[in-house]
Tab-separated table of C-alpha atoms in Angstrom:
chain	number	residue	atom	x	y	z
A	1	MET	CA	72.296	0.975	-46.961
A	2	GLN	CA	72.105	2.457	-51.419
A	3	GLN	CA	73.149	5.763	-51.009
A	4	PRO	CA	72.988	8.491	-53.648
A	5	ILE	CA	75.951	8.934	-56.117
A	6	ALA	CA	78.305	12.022	-55.842
A	7	THR	CA	80.354	11.626	-58.738
A	8	ASN	CA	79.495	10.779	-62.375
A	9	ASP	CA	82.019	7.930	-63.449
A	10	VAL	CA	81.172	6.364	-66.650
A	11	ASN	CA	82.947	2.747	-64.858
A	12	LEU	CA	80.489	3.191	-61.977
A	13	PHE	CA	77.393	3.995	-64.040
A	14	SER	CA	77.978	0.680	-66.848
A	15	THR	CA	79.001	-1.600	-63.915
A	16	LEU	CA	76.606	-0.361	-60.362
A	17	GLY	CA	73.216	-2.283	-59.890
A	18	GLU	CA	70.595	-0.023	-60.685
A	19	ASN	CA	68.540	1.177	-57.258
A	20	GLN	CA	66.685	3.913	-54.620
A	21	TYR	CA	68.717	6.322	-56.917
A	22	PHE	CA	70.177	5.579	-59.416
A	23	ASP	CA	68.877	3.856	-63.430
A	24	ARG	CA	70.511	3.611	-66.507
A	25	LYS	CA	68.185	3.512	-69.727
A	26	SER	CA	69.487	3.650	-73.800
A	27	ALA	CA	69.351	6.342	-75.930
A	28	ARG	CA	66.440	5.089	-77.695
A	29	LYS	CA	64.226	5.410	-75.277
A	30	ASP	CA	60.739	7.050	-75.764
A	31	ASP	CA	59.366	10.164	-74.007
A	32	LYS	CA	57.082	8.092	-71.943
A	33	GLU	CA	59.500	5.899	-70.423
A	34	ILE	CA	62.058	9.187	-69.554
A	35	ALA	CA	59.255	10.749	-67.672
A	36	LYS	CA	58.104	7.813	-65.578
A	37	HIS	CA	61.362	7.283	-63.719
A	38	ILE	CA	62.320	11.498	-63.693
A	39	SER	CA	58.289	11.058	-61.870
A	40	ALA	CA	59.904	8.617	-59.753
A	41	PHE	CA	63.571	10.697	-58.687
A	42	ALA	CA	61.251	13.740	-57.994
A	43	ASN	CA	58.551	12.415	-55.233
A	44	SER	CA	60.747	10.526	-53.828
A	45	ALA	CA	64.878	11.683	-52.542
A	46	GLY	CA	65.654	12.500	-56.259
A	47	GLY	CA	68.476	10.407	-58.230
A	48	LYS	CA	70.700	10.065	-60.745
A	49	LEU	CA	68.796	8.838	-64.513
A	50	VAL	CA	71.559	8.084	-67.227
A	51	ILE	CA	70.946	8.773	-70.549
A	52	GLY	CA	72.661	6.119	-72.842
A	53	ILE	CA	73.919	2.702	-70.931
A	54	GLU	CA	72.220	0.113	-71.829
A	55	ASP	CA	70.118	-1.793	-68.904
A	56	ASN	CA	73.476	-4.701	-68.934
A	57	GLY	CA	75.717	-1.901	-68.485
A	58	GLU	CA	77.090	-1.361	-72.848
A	59	VAL	CA	77.911	2.023	-73.117
A	60	THR	CA	76.136	2.441	-76.516
A	61	GLY	CA	75.576	6.426	-76.206
A	62	PHE	CA	73.897	8.398	-78.484
A	63	LYS	CA	75.438	7.512	-82.144
A	64	ARG	CA	73.531	3.715	-82.134
A	65	ASN	CA	71.235	2.695	-84.465
A	66	GLY	CA	67.469	4.482	-83.376
A	67	ALA	CA	69.479	6.865	-80.249
A	68	ARG	CA	67.470	9.484	-79.757
A	69	ASP	CA	68.589	13.080	-80.208
A	70	ILE	CA	70.506	14.376	-77.632
A	71	GLU	CA	68.557	17.028	-77.262
A	72	ASN	CA	65.200	15.283	-76.559
A	73	PHE	CA	66.560	14.453	-73.369
A	74	GLU	CA	68.469	17.933	-71.901
A	75	ARG	CA	64.566	18.996	-72.456
A	76	ALA	CA	62.464	16.540	-71.435
A	77	ALA	CA	62.075	17.266	-67.581
A	78	LEU	CA	60.113	20.637	-69.160
A	79	THR	CA	58.567	18.526	-71.909
A	80	THR	CA	57.343	15.893	-70.573
A	81	CYS	CA	56.227	16.662	-66.253
A	82	THR	CA	53.807	18.583	-64.582
A	83	PRO	CA	54.963	20.741	-62.985
A	84	THR	CA	58.560	20.448	-64.085
A	85	PRO	CA	60.710	19.017	-61.674
A	86	ILE	CA	64.797	21.053	-61.190
A	87	VAL	CA	66.789	18.809	-63.095
A	88	HIS	CA	71.017	18.976	-63.592
A	89	LYS	CA	71.711	18.328	-67.053
A	90	ASP	CA	75.622	16.963	-68.064
A	91	ARG	CA	76.517	15.812	-70.453
A	92	ILE	CA	79.819	12.587	-69.928
A	93	PRO	CA	82.760	12.060	-73.521
A	94	VAL	CA	82.563	8.219	-73.630
A	95	VAL	CA	83.939	5.646	-76.111
A	96	ASN	CA	81.093	4.173	-77.044
A	97	SER	CA	81.152	-0.097	-77.114
A	98	SER	CA	81.698	0.535	-81.145
A	99	GLY	CA	84.921	2.527	-80.573
A	100	GLU	CA	83.463	5.583	-81.277
A	101	ASP	CA	83.395	9.106	-79.640
A	102	ASP	CA	80.195	9.927	-77.809
A	103	PHE	CA	78.506	10.647	-75.083
A	104	ILE	CA	76.103	10.336	-72.216
A	105	LEU	CA	74.321	12.375	-70.811
A	106	VAL	CA	73.350	12.387	-66.642
A	107	LEU	CA	70.270	13.737	-65.497
A	108	ASP	CA	70.637	14.833	-61.445
A	109	VAL	CA	66.809	15.170	-60.435
A	110	ASP	CA	66.146	16.565	-57.420
A	111	ALA	CA	63.168	15.801	-54.973
A	112	SER	CA	60.505	18.172	-54.964
A	113	THR	CA	59.919	18.756	-51.483
A	114	ASN	CA	56.362	20.679	-52.102
A	115	HIS	CA	53.795	18.925	-54.359
A	116	SER	CA	53.808	15.539	-56.691
A	117	VAL	CA	55.140	15.611	-60.879
A	118	ALA	CA	53.216	13.671	-63.154
A	119	ARG	CA	53.975	12.733	-66.418
A	120	MET	CA	52.361	14.913	-68.999
A	121	SER	CA	51.029	12.425	-71.034
A	122	ASP	CA	48.568	10.887	-69.226
A	123	GLY	CA	48.760	12.362	-65.442
A	124	GLU	CA	50.605	9.641	-63.747
A	125	VAL	CA	52.530	9.888	-60.827
A	126	PHE	CA	55.429	6.838	-59.954
A	127	LEU	CA	58.231	6.827	-56.847
A	128	ARG	CA	60.792	5.396	-56.489
A	129	GLN	CA	61.450	1.803	-55.256
A	130	ASP	CA	64.500	0.219	-54.909
A	131	ASP	CA	66.137	-0.339	-58.287
A	132	LYS	CA	61.888	-0.035	-59.863
A	133	SER	CA	59.433	3.546	-60.676
A	134	VAL	CA	56.342	1.918	-59.451
A	135	LYS	CA	53.164	3.433	-60.811
A	136	LEU	CA	51.013	5.302	-57.442
A	137	SER	CA	47.505	4.284	-57.521
A	138	ARG	CA	45.563	7.677	-56.785
A	139	GLU	CA	44.862	6.969	-52.859
A	140	GLN	CA	48.429	7.017	-53.182
A	141	VAL	CA	49.251	10.240	-54.977
A	142	TYR	CA	46.470	11.687	-52.171
A	143	ALA	CA	49.302	10.070	-49.605
A	144	LEU	CA	51.881	11.517	-51.552
A	145	GLU	CA	50.620	15.264	-51.888
A	146	TYR	CA	49.845	15.061	-47.951
A	147	ASP	CA	53.459	14.291	-47.447
A	148	LYS	CA	54.900	16.569	-49.536
A	149	GLY	CA	51.839	19.230	-48.530
A	150	GLN	CA	50.136	19.876	-51.677
A	151	ARG	CA	46.971	18.720	-49.892
A	152	ILE	CA	46.409	18.949	-45.745
A	153	PHE	CA	45.217	15.748	-44.806
A	154	GLU	CA	44.263	17.415	-41.974
A	155	ASP	CA	41.576	20.005	-43.458
A	156	GLU	CA	40.052	17.339	-45.415
A	157	LEU	CA	36.183	16.878	-43.579
A	158	ILE	CA	34.917	14.051	-41.871
A	159	GLU	CA	31.585	14.066	-44.233
A	160	ASP	CA	29.402	12.193	-40.736
A	161	SER	CA	30.816	14.693	-38.531
A	162	SER	CA	29.017	17.392	-36.441
A	163	LEU	CA	29.609	19.451	-33.729
A	164	ASP	CA	27.680	16.384	-31.462
A	165	ASP	CA	30.312	14.723	-31.832
A	166	VAL	CA	32.791	17.331	-29.979
A	167	ASP	CA	34.090	16.603	-26.625
A	168	HIS	CA	33.234	19.507	-25.479
A	169	GLU	CA	35.903	19.435	-21.805
A	170	VAL	CA	38.018	19.326	-23.714
A	171	LEU	CA	37.108	22.287	-26.042
A	172	ASP	CA	36.132	24.376	-22.825
A	173	ARG	CA	39.357	24.162	-21.775
A	174	TYR	CA	40.926	25.162	-25.243
A	175	LYS	CA	38.661	28.143	-25.266
A	176	LYS	CA	40.206	28.982	-22.012
A	177	ILE	CA	43.888	28.566	-23.208
A	178	LEU	CA	43.066	30.994	-26.009
A	179	GLY	CA	40.853	33.593	-23.406
A	180	THR	CA	37.306	33.156	-25.345
A	181	GLU	CA	34.121	32.857	-24.290
A	182	VAL	CA	32.270	32.708	-28.263
A	183	SER	CA	30.347	29.822	-29.334
A	184	ASP	CA	32.134	26.140	-29.660
A	185	ASP	CA	30.835	26.904	-33.276
A	186	GLN	CA	32.545	30.061	-33.559
A	187	VAL	CA	35.440	28.636	-32.459
A	188	LEU	CA	35.593	25.824	-34.239
A	189	ARG	CA	35.226	27.717	-37.491
A	190	SER	CA	37.431	30.118	-36.648
A	191	ARG	CA	40.718	27.887	-36.253
A	192	ARG	CA	39.965	26.091	-39.656
A	193	PHE	CA	37.852	22.800	-37.602
A	194	MET	CA	34.825	22.606	-38.396
A	195	ARG	CA	33.089	24.298	-42.087
A	196	ASP	CA	29.680	23.946	-43.249
A	197	GLY	CA	28.939	22.367	-39.879
A	198	LYS	CA	31.581	19.057	-40.389
A	199	LEU	CA	35.014	18.668	-38.582
A	200	THR	CA	38.191	18.421	-40.255
A	201	VAL	CA	39.621	16.114	-39.733
A	202	ALA	CA	42.487	17.939	-37.396
A	203	GLY	CA	38.919	19.117	-35.684
A	204	ALA	CA	37.992	15.527	-35.067
A	205	LEU	CA	41.319	14.204	-33.988
A	206	LEU	CA	41.411	17.054	-31.304
A	207	PHE	CA	38.134	17.470	-29.829
A	208	ALA	CA	35.837	14.484	-30.736
A	209	ARG	CA	34.992	11.951	-28.443
A	210	ASP	CA	36.320	9.111	-30.364
A	211	PRO	CA	37.938	9.810	-33.014
A	212	SER	CA	38.923	6.705	-33.707
A	213	ALA	CA	35.069	5.825	-34.502
A	214	ILE	CA	35.895	7.645	-37.806
A	215	MET	CA	39.321	6.978	-38.528
A	216	PRO	CA	40.175	3.554	-36.928
A	217	GLN	CA	44.271	4.244	-37.230
A	218	ALA	CA	43.059	7.393	-34.625
A	219	ARG	CA	44.393	5.637	-31.370
A	220	VAL	CA	47.679	4.532	-28.923
A	221	ARG	CA	48.770	1.172	-27.869
A	222	VAL	CA	50.701	1.121	-24.555
A	223	LEU	CA	51.563	-2.669	-24.459
A	224	ARG	CA	53.936	-4.307	-21.329
A	225	TYR	CA	56.285	-7.206	-22.191
A	226	ASP	CA	57.691	-9.358	-20.420
A	227	GLY	CA	60.921	-9.693	-20.739
A	228	VAL	CA	63.411	-8.668	-23.896
A	229	LYS	CA	61.241	-9.653	-26.649
A	230	MET	CA	57.725	-10.172	-27.889
A	231	GLU	CA	56.302	-13.954	-27.773
A	232	THR	CA	53.204	-15.284	-29.211
A	233	GLY	CA	51.219	-18.040	-29.018
A	234	GLU	CA	51.868	-20.028	-25.538
A	235	ARG	CA	54.300	-17.840	-24.723
A	236	LEU	CA	52.476	-14.701	-25.266
A	237	ASN	CA	54.209	-12.363	-22.598
A	238	ILE	CA	52.206	-9.397	-22.390
A	239	THR	CA	51.905	-8.189	-18.807
A	240	LYS	CA	49.816	-4.928	-19.810
A	241	GLU	CA	47.737	-3.468	-22.429
A	242	ARG	CA	45.301	-1.029	-23.085
A	243	SER	CA	44.470	1.376	-26.028
A	244	PHE	CA	43.741	4.919	-25.865
A	245	CYS	CA	41.301	6.457	-27.812
A	246	GLY	CA	40.491	9.963	-26.920
A	247	PRO	CA	40.305	13.220	-28.472
A	248	LEU	CA	45.132	14.019	-28.667
A	249	PRO	CA	45.013	16.306	-25.096
A	250	LYS	CA	43.329	13.239	-23.241
A	251	VAL	CA	45.242	10.878	-25.209
A	252	ILE	CA	48.403	12.325	-24.436
A	253	GLN	CA	47.307	13.100	-20.570
A	254	ASP	CA	46.422	9.589	-20.107
A	255	ALA	CA	48.518	7.622	-21.663
A	256	TYR	CA	51.207	9.673	-20.168
A	257	GLU	CA	49.604	8.260	-16.616
A	258	LEU	CA	50.298	5.336	-17.493
A	259	ILE	CA	53.685	4.531	-18.973
A	260	SER	CA	55.071	6.919	-16.136
A	261	SER	CA	53.230	3.584	-13.163
A	262	MET	CA	54.545	1.117	-15.351
A	263	LEU	CA	57.758	2.890	-15.413
A	264	ARG	CA	60.931	1.302	-12.825
A	265	GLU	CA	63.004	3.570	-10.715
A	266	PHE	CA	66.813	1.802	-10.412
A	267	GLN	CA	69.321	2.739	-6.656
A	268	PHE	CA	73.038	2.370	-6.926
A	269	LEU	CA	75.632	3.782	-4.940
A	270	GLY	CA	77.102	7.458	-5.978
A	271	ALA	CA	80.643	8.341	-6.017
A	272	ASP	CA	79.654	10.297	-2.845
A	273	GLY	CA	78.980	7.288	-1.034
A	274	LYS	CA	75.497	8.014	-0.907
A	275	PHE	CA	72.138	5.198	-2.739
A	276	GLN	CA	70.756	7.660	-5.191
A	277	THR	CA	67.466	6.517	-7.375
A	278	VAL	CA	66.730	7.288	-10.321
A	279	PRO	CA	64.491	6.495	-13.105
A	280	GLU	CA	64.316	3.972	-16.012
A	281	TYR	CA	63.983	7.126	-18.507
A	282	PRO	CA	65.058	10.689	-18.579
A	283	GLU	CA	61.117	11.842	-18.450
A	284	PHE	CA	61.265	14.549	-20.703
A	285	ALA	CA	62.948	11.619	-23.381
A	286	TRP	CA	60.223	9.357	-23.508
A	287	PHE	CA	56.922	11.801	-23.198
A	288	GLU	CA	58.458	13.667	-25.774
A	289	GLY	CA	58.939	10.922	-27.750
A	290	LEU	CA	55.062	10.300	-27.627
A	291	VAL	CA	54.107	13.355	-28.076
A	292	ASN	CA	55.946	13.657	-31.042
A	293	ALA	CA	54.596	10.341	-32.592
A	294	VAL	CA	50.578	11.612	-31.466
A	295	THR	CA	51.435	15.294	-33.732
A	296	HIS	CA	53.534	14.328	-36.210
A	297	ARG	CA	52.636	10.907	-37.234
A	298	ASP	CA	51.112	10.233	-40.337
A	299	TYR	CA	47.350	10.311	-40.458
A	300	SER	CA	46.202	9.245	-44.190
A	301	PHE	CA	48.119	6.085	-43.609
A	302	ARG	CA	45.317	3.734	-42.187
A	303	GLY	CA	45.441	0.507	-40.951
A	304	ASP	CA	47.986	0.988	-38.303
A	305	TYR	CA	48.242	3.554	-34.761
A	306	ILE	CA	50.713	4.798	-32.684
A	307	ARG	CA	52.625	1.836	-30.060
A	308	VAL	CA	54.942	2.244	-27.350
A	309	SER	CA	56.227	-1.544	-26.085
A	310	MET	CA	57.509	-1.413	-22.874
A	311	PHE	CA	60.021	-4.266	-23.203
A	312	ASP	CA	62.616	-5.261	-19.237
A	313	ASP	CA	65.663	-3.237	-21.490
A	314	ARG	CA	64.509	-0.946	-24.110
A	315	LEU	CA	61.255	1.378	-24.801
A	316	GLU	CA	59.730	2.007	-28.388
A	317	ILE	CA	56.990	3.816	-29.754
A	318	VAL	CA	56.531	3.562	-33.616
A	319	SER	CA	54.763	6.071	-35.464
A	320	PRO	CA	52.899	5.560	-38.647
A	321	GLY	CA	54.147	6.445	-41.557
A	322	ALA	CA	57.662	8.120	-42.818
A	323	LEU	CA	59.659	10.978	-41.749
A	324	PRO	CA	57.667	13.992	-43.241
A	325	ASN	CA	58.655	15.631	-46.241
A	326	ILE	CA	62.251	16.928	-46.259
A	327	VAL	CA	63.172	15.318	-43.234
A	328	THR	CA	64.963	12.609	-42.977
A	329	LEU	CA	67.183	10.378	-40.471
A	330	ASP	CA	70.210	12.554	-40.794
A	331	ASN	CA	69.458	15.923	-40.618
A	332	MET	CA	65.998	15.277	-38.181
A	333	ARG	CA	67.890	17.191	-35.497
A	334	THR	CA	67.902	20.293	-37.342
A	335	THR	CA	65.132	20.570	-39.512
A	336	ARG	CA	61.606	22.168	-39.074
A	337	TYR	CA	58.918	20.457	-40.918
A	338	SER	CA	55.441	19.650	-39.521
A	339	ARG	CA	52.951	16.913	-41.501
A	340	ASN	CA	50.259	18.362	-39.663
A	341	PRO	CA	50.606	22.132	-38.895
A	342	ARG	CA	47.049	22.732	-37.060
A	343	ILE	CA	47.777	19.589	-34.450
A	344	ALA	CA	50.310	21.160	-33.652
A	345	ARG	CA	50.001	24.209	-33.314
A	346	THR	CA	47.100	23.299	-31.093
A	347	LEU	CA	49.209	21.138	-28.981
A	348	VAL	CA	51.572	24.211	-29.078
A	349	GLU	CA	48.716	25.926	-26.556
A	350	PHE	CA	47.648	23.254	-24.532
A	351	GLY	CA	51.639	23.249	-23.778
A	352	TRP	CA	52.752	19.596	-24.998
A	353	VAL	CA	54.326	20.517	-28.214
A	354	ARG	CA	57.784	21.883	-28.587
A	355	GLU	CA	59.455	22.911	-31.936
A	356	LEU	CA	60.084	19.082	-33.706
A	357	ASN	CA	63.696	19.520	-34.085
A	358	GLU	CA	64.148	21.149	-30.491
A	359	GLY	CA	62.457	18.381	-29.015
A	360	VAL	CA	64.914	15.877	-31.203
A	361	LYS	CA	67.646	17.542	-30.117
A	362	ARG	CA	67.120	17.624	-26.098
A	363	ILE	CA	66.398	13.837	-26.160
A	364	TYR	CA	69.562	13.263	-27.544
A	365	THR	CA	70.776	15.570	-24.629
A	366	GLU	CA	69.098	14.005	-21.555
A	367	MET	CA	70.152	10.345	-22.734
A	368	GLN	CA	73.171	11.420	-22.378
A	369	ASN	CA	72.607	13.170	-19.041
A	370	PHE	CA	71.442	9.764	-17.908
A	371	LEU	CA	74.303	7.884	-18.479
A	372	LEU	CA	72.207	6.200	-21.260
A	373	ASN	CA	72.868	5.184	-25.223
A	374	ASP	CA	71.684	7.434	-27.672
A	375	PRO	CA	68.452	7.373	-28.401
A	376	VAL	CA	67.561	5.354	-31.788
A	377	TYR	CA	65.703	6.564	-34.848
A	378	THR	CA	64.839	3.757	-37.759
A	379	GLU	CA	61.846	4.332	-40.387
A	380	PRO	CA	61.638	0.635	-40.291
A	381	ASP	CA	60.140	-0.706	-44.376
A	382	GLY	CA	60.004	3.569	-45.000
A	383	ALA	CA	56.932	3.389	-44.004
A	384	ARG	CA	56.608	3.712	-39.836
A	385	VAL	CA	59.493	6.372	-37.660
A	386	GLN	CA	60.717	3.586	-35.193
A	387	LEU	CA	62.100	5.574	-31.785
A	388	THR	CA	63.874	3.067	-29.340
A	389	LEU	CA	65.506	4.390	-25.476
A	390	GLU	CA	67.513	1.942	-24.120
A	391	ASN	CA	67.940	1.035	-20.388
A	392	ASN	CA	70.804	-0.058	-19.213
A	393	ILE	CA	69.278	-2.251	-16.582
A	394	VAL	CA	72.929	-4.148	-16.709
A	395	ALA	CA	74.579	-0.964	-14.637
A	396	ARG	CA	71.860	0.060	-12.496
A	397	THR	CA	72.291	-3.097	-10.871
A	398	VAL	CA	68.725	-2.409	-8.716
A	399	ARG	CA	65.446	-2.190	-9.554
A	400	ARG	CA	63.072	-0.369	-7.090
A	401	SER	CA	60.440	-3.486	-8.099
A	402	GLU	CA	62.913	-5.979	-7.315
A	403	ALA	CA	64.469	-3.752	-4.484
A	404	LEU	CA	66.453	-5.547	-1.223
A	405	GLU	CA	63.049	-6.088	0.600
A	406	ASP	CA	61.838	-8.878	-2.371
A	407	LYS	CA	65.530	-10.583	-0.803
A	408	VAL	CA	65.383	-9.684	2.438
A	409	SER	CA	61.959	-9.475	4.951
A	410	PRO	CA	61.008	-6.374	5.822
A	411	GLU	CA	61.078	-7.577	9.623
A	412	VAL	CA	64.652	-8.798	9.596
A	413	ILE	CA	65.422	-5.579	7.900
A	414	ALA	CA	63.266	-3.726	11.078
A	415	SER	CA	65.842	-5.314	12.996
A	416	LEU	CA	69.337	-4.588	11.683
A	417	GLY	CA	71.729	-2.237	13.459
A	418	GLU	CA	72.157	1.141	11.311
A	419	TYR	CA	75.681	-0.162	9.803
A	420	GLU	CA	74.438	-4.037	9.433
A	421	LEU	CA	71.996	-1.910	7.157
A	422	ALA	CA	74.405	0.265	5.245
A	423	ALA	CA	76.238	-3.328	4.609
A	424	VAL	CA	73.065	-5.186	3.002
A	425	ARG	CA	72.457	-2.381	0.892
A	426	LEU	CA	75.536	-2.001	-0.334
A	427	ALA	CA	75.923	-5.393	-1.324
A	428	PHE	CA	72.382	-5.269	-2.951
A	429	ALA	CA	73.353	-2.245	-4.855
A	430	ASN	CA	76.612	-2.969	-5.876
A	431	GLY	CA	76.506	-6.935	-6.348
A	432	ARG	CA	79.037	-6.890	-3.916
A	433	VAL	CA	80.476	-5.572	-0.971
A	434	THR	CA	83.918	-4.996	1.079
A	435	ALA	CA	85.193	-4.342	3.990
A	436	ARG	CA	87.277	-1.511	2.848
A	437	GLU	CA	83.909	0.336	1.156
A	438	LEU	CA	81.877	-0.265	4.348
A	439	ALA	CA	84.160	1.709	6.409
A	440	THR	CA	84.471	4.069	3.879
A	441	TYR	CA	80.595	4.399	3.204
A	442	ILE	CA	79.923	4.206	6.881
A	443	GLY	CA	82.457	6.546	8.345
A	444	ARG	CA	84.326	3.920	10.871
A	445	ASN	CA	87.671	1.983	10.420
A	446	ARG	CA	88.052	-1.358	8.584
A	447	ARG	CA	88.131	-3.121	11.825
A	448	THR	CA	84.281	-1.924	12.784
A	449	ALA	CA	83.659	-2.644	9.328
A	450	SER	CA	84.904	-6.478	9.408
A	451	ARG	CA	83.192	-7.300	12.681
A	452	VAL	CA	79.733	-5.791	10.871
A	453	LEU	CA	80.258	-7.891	8.256
A	454	GLY	CA	80.776	-10.963	10.189
A	455	LYS	CA	77.728	-10.604	12.211
A	456	LEU	CA	76.181	-10.627	9.606
A	457	ILE	CA	76.791	-14.275	7.892
A	458	GLU	CA	77.927	-15.883	11.599
A	459	GLU	CA	74.610	-14.502	12.823
A	460	ASP	CA	71.695	-12.935	10.584
A	461	GLY	CA	72.967	-15.417	7.294
A	462	LEU	CA	72.248	-12.678	5.378
A	463	LEU	CA	75.800	-12.089	3.638
A	464	GLU	CA	78.274	-14.994	2.209
A	465	TRP	CA	82.040	-14.172	2.302
A	466	HIS	CA	84.564	-14.898	-0.893
A	467	GLY	CA	87.779	-15.475	-0.599
A	468	SER	CA	90.370	-17.889	-0.006
A	469	SER	CA	91.672	-16.749	3.107
A	470	PRO	CA	90.939	-14.530	5.992
A	471	ASN	CA	93.737	-12.073	4.900
A	472	ASP	CA	93.222	-12.836	1.065
A	473	PRO	CA	93.025	-8.723	-0.076
A	474	LYS	CA	90.300	-9.991	-2.725
A	475	GLN	CA	87.923	-11.099	-0.094
A	476	PHE	CA	84.159	-9.769	-0.777
A	477	TYR	CA	81.085	-10.152	0.860
A	478	THR	CA	77.328	-11.231	-1.497
A	479	ILE	CA	73.684	-11.570	-0.029
A	480	ARG	CA	72.940	-15.734	0.430
């Protein structure tokens, strides 16, 4: 993984490959070229631009023929970029490739968190992508401005929308929450969800009957797969699929109900000797992940939608768009920033949303309380955020939907005595049972437990004995 460079090491600068956080340029480069790279670093995650080292790593400094004055580069952020980014300057003494005492200049560019930085000469905007500073299209510049809060996508108007598009059932619920009886038009305008008779993006997402008719990306798709990976073609293994396209409060509720219905429960023997049933995942963890995806996704990111994918061993929630602004994978548990503040505020009022970092922190806590692995957040391709929850199916051993009744008929189960049923359940829940374990569980002596187990082998044919001799201390019994 590429990492920012912490120290100003000349040898490192001349040998390291250029990357997301580092570039080197000759002192002969003009203002337009330098402004391009300063803009690119400022618009992404920051980085070091080193002047006086050639692309091939040769340290030429500022005494080479054609080199421009070092002061020009020290003023570059102020004279070539708008608005002026924060750049820290450091002259580093070196011996250049001609054997002369010289300098290189390190421009340490801070990330700009609240505006995009353009090249002053032509207004072009650049973004650092791996080892290149890439010019952005006008649409990409808008997306960057949305991300930095300079332009708010949720406040943009939907030109062909009107009050006729509103789902009045959801709006009535909202008015009841606010405790107001003013007209629909007035409440939408007062909350900045409508201007000049047109819905804003936030207004449409929250209150339109079908926001996806206006913004096809505004939907949540839930898929259940048979197995631990997605298959295609003749091996397609989707067992259930549904898309939700309504106003966000309804989408959250409907998706919640579907996912809840598809989640499994596991049964295990607790330390107290009693069977306990636990859900596949803590409800807070997966539901908070879903709500965060709906609330904080980048709705300006077209061509993709929120996906909830359920596999046998994990649940994945994918939200289009990278993490917003100053939020990173490393600081997301402690840093607050909402890409869609109006949507977030409204869903808070509906009772769905908590502060971003508060919810994320609790997802970790809930998974730990259930003795599950920590949630895993990633940014695949830097273009979406993925939350993965693992269910630890092996440790939990028993699927409720693959319960004892799937191996033993209800009639046979009904015919078993109390101790016999306890023995069968123990063997099924733990994969095996011993006479000592059964005796402890039913509160009887080992002889009674052995007699119960023997009957289940000889008369009922439900158990199978494993051991080398009747006195084998390692003998155990399993479901036949």
